[in-house]
């Protein structure tokens, strides 16, 4: 997992390793929830609680990453949350669902990435989110 903005002074090495593993598990669960909602919606209009639920889990993920000083993950989650907020007004299509799924997959890959690969993955996810926002805006 990428180590950006790490607040190592707040935790000893063992605590930080344990917390990062818990975060990884939480991130996978949260991003799987986003993916499941996007897949369930498909091309049709989302259920009334679908987008707010995706926003909620993304917001929680952002907070957890922030507590661990994982600034890049905070940024990615914030960007996704902002894109999802635009979807509350409508505009959901099968292509949008596919984009949301790709973004969630990219964020999962970022969480799992060795440090050397993390920056490239984060850049790709930022571009995907920017493209989604441009399409919605």
PDB file of N, CA and C in Angstrom, residues 40-110:
ATOM      1  N   UNK A  40     -25.821  -2.685  -9.754  1.00  0.00           N
ATOM      2  CA  UNK A  40     -27.257  -2.894  -9.549  1.00  0.00           C
ATOM      3  C   UNK A  40     -28.078  -1.869 -10.308  1.00  0.00           C
ATOM      4  N   UNK A  41     -27.540  -0.678 -10.458  1.00  0.00           N
ATOM      5  CA  UNK A  41     -28.256   0.387 -11.146  1.00  0.00           C
ATOM      6  C   UNK A  41     -28.195   0.201 -12.655  1.00  0.00           C
ATOM      7  N   UNK A  42     -27.025  -0.141 -13.153  1.00  0.00           N
ATOM      8  CA  UNK A  42     -26.865  -0.324 -14.585  1.00  0.00           C
ATOM      9  C   UNK A  42     -27.245   0.928 -15.345  1.00  0.00           C
ATOM     10  N   UNK A  43     -28.058   0.768 -16.387  1.00  0.00           N
ATOM     11  CA  UNK A  43     -28.440   1.895 -17.240  1.00  0.00           C
ATOM     12  C   UNK A  43     -29.670   2.621 -16.730  1.00  0.00           C
ATOM     13  N   UNK A  44     -30.423   1.985 -15.856  1.00  0.00           N
ATOM     14  CA  UNK A  44     -31.647   2.606 -15.380  1.00  0.00           C
ATOM     15  C   UNK A  44     -31.388   3.667 -14.332  1.00  0.00           C
ATOM     16  N   UNK A  45     -32.426   4.365 -13.951  1.00  0.00           N
ATOM     17  CA  UNK A  45     -32.247   5.353 -12.891  1.00  0.00           C
ATOM     18  C   UNK A  45     -31.913   4.651 -11.578  1.00  0.00           C
ATOM     19  N   UNK A  46     -30.983   5.214 -10.807  1.00  0.00           N
ATOM     20  CA  UNK A  46     -30.614   4.559  -9.556  1.00  0.00           C
ATOM     21  C   UNK A  46     -31.746   4.609  -8.540  1.00  0.00           C
ATOM     22  N   UNK A  47     -31.748   3.647  -7.638  1.00  0.00           N
ATOM     23  CA  UNK A  47     -32.691   3.678  -6.523  1.00  0.00           C
ATOM     24  C   UNK A  47     -32.446   4.968  -5.745  1.00  0.00           C
ATOM     25  N   UNK A  48     -33.461   5.486  -5.081  1.00  0.00           N
ATOM     26  CA  UNK A  48     -33.295   6.761  -4.380  1.00  0.00           C
ATOM     27  C   UNK A  48     -32.136   6.797  -3.391  1.00  0.00           C
ATOM     28  N   UNK A  49     -31.810   5.653  -2.802  1.00  0.00           N
ATOM     29  CA  UNK A  49     -30.728   5.649  -1.820  1.00  0.00           C
ATOM     30  C   UNK A  49     -29.367   5.265  -2.402  1.00  0.00           C
ATOM     31  N   UNK A  50     -29.288   4.941  -3.691  1.00  0.00           N
ATOM     32  CA  UNK A  50     -28.044   4.420  -4.268  1.00  0.00           C
ATOM     33  C   UNK A  50     -26.915   5.450  -4.253  1.00  0.00           C
ATOM     34  N   UNK A  51     -27.146   6.614  -4.819  1.00  0.00           N
ATOM     35  CA  UNK A  51     -26.081   7.619  -4.877  1.00  0.00           C
ATOM     36  C   UNK A  51     -25.729   8.133  -3.477  1.00  0.00           C
ATOM     37  N   UNK A  52     -26.718   8.456  -2.630  1.00  0.00           N
ATOM     38  CA  UNK A  52     -26.351   8.862  -1.270  1.00  0.00           C
ATOM     39  C   UNK A  52     -25.545   7.788  -0.515  1.00  0.00           C
ATOM     40  N   UNK A  53     -25.860   6.525  -0.731  1.00  0.00           N
ATOM     41  CA  UNK A  53     -25.113   5.446  -0.085  1.00  0.00           C
ATOM     42  C   UNK A  53     -23.681   5.394  -0.613  1.00  0.00           C
ATOM     43  N   UNK A  54     -23.502   5.540  -1.916  1.00  0.00           N
ATOM     44  CA  UNK A  54     -22.151   5.565  -2.477  1.00  0.00           C
ATOM     45  C   UNK A  54     -21.369   6.748  -1.913  1.00  0.00           C
ATOM     46  N   UNK A  55     -22.040   7.892  -1.778  1.00  0.00           N
ATOM     47  CA  UNK A  55     -21.387   9.068  -1.204  1.00  0.00           C
ATOM     48  C   UNK A  55     -21.016   8.825   0.260  1.00  0.00           C
ATOM     49  N   UNK A  56     -21.892   8.187   1.004  1.00  0.00           N
ATOM     50  CA  UNK A  56     -21.640   7.943   2.420  1.00  0.00           C
ATOM     51  C   UNK A  56     -20.413   7.063   2.622  1.00  0.00           C
ATOM     52  N   UNK A  57     -20.337   5.955   1.873  1.00  0.00           N
ATOM     53  CA  UNK A  57     -19.191   5.067   2.065  1.00  0.00           C
ATOM     54  C   UNK A  57     -17.904   5.725   1.577  1.00  0.00           C
ATOM     55  N   UNK A  58     -18.000   6.537   0.535  1.00  0.00           N
ATOM     56  CA  UNK A  58     -16.820   7.251   0.046  1.00  0.00           C
ATOM     57  C   UNK A  58     -16.361   8.288   1.076  1.00  0.00           C
ATOM     58  N   UNK A  59     -17.319   8.967   1.695  1.00  0.00           N
ATOM     59  CA  UNK A  59     -16.997   9.953   2.728  1.00  0.00           C
ATOM     60  C   UNK A  59     -16.327   9.286   3.938  1.00  0.00           C
ATOM     61  N   UNK A  60     -16.843   8.144   4.331  1.00  0.00           N
ATOM     62  CA  UNK A  60     -16.257   7.397   5.449  1.00  0.00           C
ATOM     63  C   UNK A  60     -14.832   6.957   5.108  1.00  0.00           C
ATOM     64  N   UNK A  61     -14.639   6.500   3.887  1.00  0.00           N
ATOM     65  CA  UNK A  61     -13.313   6.096   3.431  1.00  0.00           C
ATOM     66  C   UNK A  61     -12.351   7.278   3.485  1.00  0.00           C
ATOM     67  N   UNK A  62     -12.825   8.437   3.065  1.00  0.00           N
ATOM     68  CA  UNK A  62     -12.005   9.650   3.100  1.00  0.00           C
ATOM     69  C   UNK A  62     -11.580   9.965   4.535  1.00  0.00           C
ATOM     70  N   UNK A  63     -12.497   9.873   5.471  1.00  0.00           N
ATOM     71  CA  UNK A  63     -12.175  10.145   6.870  1.00  0.00           C
ATOM     72  C   UNK A  63     -11.175   9.157   7.441  1.00  0.00           C
ATOM     73  N   UNK A  64     -11.349   7.889   7.119  1.00  0.00           N
ATOM     74  CA  UNK A  64     -10.415   6.871   7.613  1.00  0.00           C
ATOM     75  C   UNK A  64      -9.011   7.093   7.057  1.00  0.00           C
ATOM     76  N   UNK A  65      -8.935   7.410   5.780  1.00  0.00           N
ATOM     77  CA  UNK A  65      -7.631   7.685   5.169  1.00  0.00           C
ATOM     78  C   UNK A  65      -6.995   8.915   5.806  1.00  0.00           C
ATOM     79  N   UNK A  66      -7.805   9.905   6.096  1.00  0.00           N
ATOM     80  CA  UNK A  66      -7.289  11.110   6.728  1.00  0.00           C
ATOM     81  C   UNK A  66      -6.710  10.846   8.102  1.00  0.00           C
ATOM     82  N   UNK A  67      -7.354   9.978   8.864  1.00  0.00           N
ATOM     83  CA  UNK A  67      -6.849   9.655  10.206  1.00  0.00           C
ATOM     84  C   UNK A  67      -5.479   9.001  10.145  1.00  0.00           C
ATOM     85  N   UNK A  68      -5.196   8.316   9.037  1.00  0.00           N
ATOM     86  CA  UNK A  68      -3.898   7.645   8.886  1.00  0.00           C
ATOM     87  C   UNK A  68      -2.896   8.490   8.109  1.00  0.00           C
ATOM     88  N   UNK A  69      -3.301   9.700   7.742  1.00  0.00           N
ATOM     89  CA  UNK A  69      -2.400  10.570   7.004  1.00  0.00           C
ATOM     90  C   UNK A  69      -2.164  10.144   5.569  1.00  0.00           C
ATOM     91  N   UNK A  70      -3.120   9.422   4.999  1.00  0.00           N
ATOM     92  CA  UNK A  70      -2.990   8.936   3.622  1.00  0.00           C
ATOM     93  C   UNK A  70      -3.601   9.975   2.680  1.00  0.00           C
ATOM     94  N   UNK A  71      -2.819  11.038   2.457  1.00  0.00           N
ATOM     95  CA  UNK A  71      -3.320  12.214   1.757  1.00  0.00           C
ATOM     96  C   UNK A  71      -3.806  11.932   0.335  1.00  0.00           C
ATOM     97  N   UNK A  72      -3.126  11.081  -0.378  1.00  0.00           N
ATOM     98  CA  UNK A  72      -3.553  10.776  -1.750  1.00  0.00           C
ATOM     99  C   UNK A  72      -4.899  10.068  -1.747  1.00  0.00           C
ATOM    100  N   UNK A  73      -5.096   9.139  -0.832  1.00  0.00           N
ATOM    101  CA  UNK A  73      -6.383   8.448  -0.763  1.00  0.00           C
ATOM    102  C   UNK A  73      -7.481   9.404  -0.339  1.00  0.00           C
ATOM    103  N   UNK A  74      -7.185  10.331   0.567  1.00  0.00           N
ATOM    104  CA  UNK A  74      -8.156  11.361   0.947  1.00  0.00           C
ATOM    105  C   UNK A  74      -8.570  12.137  -0.299  1.00  0.00           C
ATOM    106  N   UNK A  75      -7.593  12.524  -1.100  1.00  0.00           N
ATOM    107  CA  UNK A  75      -7.862  13.292  -2.317  1.00  0.00           C
ATOM    108  C   UNK A  75      -8.722  12.494  -3.298  1.00  0.00           C
ATOM    109  N   UNK A  76      -8.384  11.243  -3.519  1.00  0.00           N
ATOM    110  CA  UNK A  76      -9.147  10.421  -4.461  1.00  0.00           C
ATOM    111  C   UNK A  76     -10.587  10.240  -3.981  1.00  0.00           C
ATOM    112  N   UNK A  77     -10.752   9.942  -2.696  1.00  0.00           N
ATOM    113  CA  UNK A  77     -12.097   9.755  -2.151  1.00  0.00           C
ATOM    114  C   UNK A  77     -12.900  11.053  -2.228  1.00  0.00           C
ATOM    115  N   UNK A  78     -12.245  12.179  -1.960  1.00  0.00           N
ATOM    116  CA  UNK A  78     -12.925  13.469  -2.044  1.00  0.00           C
ATOM    117  C   UNK A  78     -13.391  13.746  -3.476  1.00  0.00           C
ATOM    118  N   UNK A  79     -12.529  13.477  -4.427  1.00  0.00           N
ATOM    119  CA  UNK A  79     -12.882  13.700  -5.833  1.00  0.00           C
ATOM    120  C   UNK A  79     -14.052  12.803  -6.250  1.00  0.00           C
ATOM    121  N   UNK A  80     -14.015  11.532  -5.836  1.00  0.00           N
ATOM    122  CA  UNK A  80     -15.118  10.627  -6.178  1.00  0.00           C
ATOM    123  C   UNK A  80     -16.401  11.092  -5.509  1.00  0.00           C
ATOM    124  N   UNK A  81     -16.315  11.491  -4.268  1.00  0.00           N
ATOM    125  CA  UNK A  81     -17.498  11.977  -3.552  1.00  0.00           C
ATOM    126  C   UNK A  81     -18.097  13.194  -4.277  1.00  0.00           C
ATOM    127  N   UNK A  82     -17.254  14.089  -4.763  1.00  0.00           N
ATOM    128  CA  UNK A  82     -17.725  15.267  -5.503  1.00  0.00           C
ATOM    129  C   UNK A  82     -18.401  14.869  -6.810  1.00  0.00           C
ATOM    130  N   UNK A  83     -17.832  13.886  -7.495  1.00  0.00           N
ATOM    131  CA  UNK A  83     -18.447  13.408  -8.739  1.00  0.00           C
ATOM    132  C   UNK A  83     -19.798  12.769  -8.455  1.00  0.00           C
ATOM    133  N   UNK A  84     -19.868  11.981  -7.402  1.00  0.00           N
ATOM    134  CA  UNK A  84     -21.130  11.340  -7.040  1.00  0.00           C
ATOM    135  C   UNK A  84     -22.182  12.381  -6.675  1.00  0.00           C
ATOM    136  N   UNK A  85     -21.767  13.472  -6.044  1.00  0.00           N
ATOM    137  CA  UNK A  85     -22.706  14.539  -5.690  1.00  0.00           C
ATOM    138  C   UNK A  85     -23.378  15.105  -6.944  1.00  0.00           C
ATOM    139  N   UNK A  86     -22.632  15.179  -8.037  1.00  0.00           N
ATOM    140  CA  UNK A  86     -23.213  15.659  -9.297  1.00  0.00           C
ATOM    141  C   UNK A  86     -24.277  14.703  -9.815  1.00  0.00           C
ATOM    142  N   UNK A  87     -24.144  13.426  -9.486  1.00  0.00           N
ATOM    143  CA  UNK A  87     -25.099  12.421  -9.962  1.00  0.00           C
ATOM    144  C   UNK A  87     -26.429  12.472  -9.224  1.00  0.00           C
ATOM    145  N   UNK A  88     -26.460  13.160  -8.099  1.00  0.00           N
ATOM    146  CA  UNK A  88     -27.735  13.281  -7.382  1.00  0.00           C
ATOM    147  C   UNK A  88     -28.767  14.010  -8.227  1.00  0.00           C
ATOM    148  N   UNK A  89     -28.300  14.890  -9.105  1.00  0.00           N
ATOM    149  CA  UNK A  89     -29.215  15.651  -9.960  1.00  0.00           C
ATOM    150  C   UNK A  89     -29.671  14.854 -11.170  1.00  0.00           C
ATOM    151  N   UNK A  90     -29.132  13.660 -11.348  1.00  0.00           N
ATOM    152  CA  UNK A  90     -29.524  12.823 -12.483  1.00  0.00           C
ATOM    153  C   UNK A  90     -28.369  12.645 -13.443  1.00  0.00           C
ATOM    154  N   UNK A  91     -28.681  12.095 -14.590  1.00  0.00           N
ATOM    155  CA  UNK A  91     -27.668  11.872 -15.604  1.00  0.00           C
ATOM    156  C   UNK A  91     -27.054  10.486 -15.578  1.00  0.00           C
ATOM    157  N   UNK A  92     -27.624   9.575 -14.775  1.00  0.00           N
ATOM    158  CA  UNK A  92     -27.071   8.223 -14.675  1.00  0.00           C
ATOM    159  C   UNK A  92     -27.329   7.472 -15.967  1.00  0.00           C
ATOM    160  N   UNK A  93     -26.293   6.862 -16.506  1.00  0.00           N
ATOM    161  CA  UNK A  93     -26.386   6.022 -17.699  1.00  0.00           C
ATOM    162  C   UNK A  93     -25.535   4.776 -17.478  1.00  0.00           C
ATOM    163  N   UNK A  94     -25.632   3.844 -18.396  1.00  0.00           N
ATOM    164  CA  UNK A  94     -24.782   2.656 -18.316  1.00  0.00           C
ATOM    165  C   UNK A  94     -23.310   3.052 -18.401  1.00  0.00           C
ATOM    166  N   UNK A  95     -22.987   4.044 -19.235  1.00  0.00           N
ATOM    167  CA  UNK A  95     -21.601   4.504 -19.358  1.00  0.00           C
ATOM    168  C   UNK A  95     -21.109   5.121 -18.051  1.00  0.00           C
ATOM    169  N   UNK A  96     -21.973   5.858 -17.368  1.00  0.00           N
ATOM    170  CA  UNK A  96     -21.611   6.451 -16.077  1.00  0.00           C
ATOM    171  C   UNK A  96     -21.360   5.335 -15.066  1.00  0.00           C
ATOM    172  N   UNK A  97     -22.236   4.335 -15.048  1.00  0.00           N
ATOM    173  CA  UNK A  97     -22.044   3.195 -14.138  1.00  0.00           C
ATOM    174  C   UNK A  97     -20.695   2.543 -14.392  1.00  0.00           C
ATOM    175  N   UNK A  98     -20.349   2.343 -15.660  1.00  0.00           N
ATOM    176  CA  UNK A  98     -19.058   1.745 -15.999  1.00  0.00           C
ATOM    177  C   UNK A  98     -17.901   2.602 -15.499  1.00  0.00           C
ATOM    178  N   UNK A  99     -18.027   3.921 -15.638  1.00  0.00           N
ATOM    179  CA  UNK A  99     -16.967   4.817 -15.182  1.00  0.00           C
ATOM    180  C   UNK A  99     -16.809   4.746 -13.654  1.00  0.00           C
ATOM    181  N   UNK A 100     -17.910   4.730 -12.937  1.00  0.00           N
ATOM    182  CA  UNK A 100     -17.858   4.645 -11.477  1.00  0.00           C
ATOM    183  C   UNK A 100     -17.180   3.340 -11.062  1.00  0.00           C
ATOM    184  N   UNK A 101     -17.508   2.260 -11.738  1.00  0.00           N
ATOM    185  CA  UNK A 101     -16.892   0.964 -11.437  1.00  0.00           C
ATOM    186  C   UNK A 101     -15.386   1.004 -11.719  1.00  0.00           C
ATOM    187  N   UNK A 102     -14.989   1.594 -12.838  1.00  0.00           N
ATOM    188  CA  UNK A 102     -13.560   1.706 -13.168  1.00  0.00           C
ATOM    189  C   UNK A 102     -12.816   2.533 -12.121  1.00  0.00           C
ATOM    190  N   UNK A 103     -13.451   3.604 -11.658  1.00  0.00           N
ATOM    191  CA  UNK A 103     -12.829   4.450 -10.636  1.00  0.00           C
ATOM    192  C   UNK A 103     -12.669   3.657  -9.335  1.00  0.00           C
ATOM    193  N   UNK A 104     -13.707   2.961  -8.927  1.00  0.00           N
ATOM    194  CA  UNK A 104     -13.620   2.145  -7.702  1.00  0.00           C
ATOM    195  C   UNK A 104     -12.531   1.081  -7.849  1.00  0.00           C
ATOM    196  N   UNK A 105     -12.450   0.451  -9.024  1.00  0.00           N
ATOM    197  CA  UNK A 105     -11.392  -0.539  -9.260  1.00  0.00           C
ATOM    198  C   UNK A 105     -10.010   0.103  -9.160  1.00  0.00           C
ATOM    199  N   UNK A 106      -9.876   1.294  -9.716  1.00  0.00           N
ATOM    200  CA  UNK A 106      -8.599   2.004  -9.652  1.00  0.00           C
ATOM    201  C   UNK A 106      -8.213   2.366  -8.228  1.00  0.00           C
ATOM    202  N   UNK A 107      -9.195   2.765  -7.446  1.00  0.00           N
ATOM    203  CA  UNK A 107      -8.918   3.105  -6.049  1.00  0.00           C
ATOM    204  C   UNK A 107      -8.509   1.861  -5.266  1.00  0.00           C
ATOM    205  N   UNK A 108      -9.135   0.720  -5.566  1.00  0.00           N
ATOM    206  CA  UNK A 108      -8.730  -0.540  -4.928  1.00  0.00           C
ATOM    207  C   UNK A 108      -7.285  -0.873  -5.319  1.00  0.00           C
ATOM    208  N   UNK A 109      -6.967  -0.678  -6.588  1.00  0.00           N
ATOM    209  CA  UNK A 109      -5.600  -0.947  -7.046  1.00  0.00           C
ATOM    210  C   UNK A 109      -4.613  -0.022  -6.346  1.00  0.00           C
ATOM    211  N   UNK A 110      -4.996   1.225  -6.138  1.00  0.00           N
ATOM    212  CA  UNK A 110      -4.123   2.162  -5.434  1.00  0.00           C
ATOM    213  C   UNK A 110      -3.851   1.681  -4.007  1.00  0.00           C
TER     214      UNK A 110
END
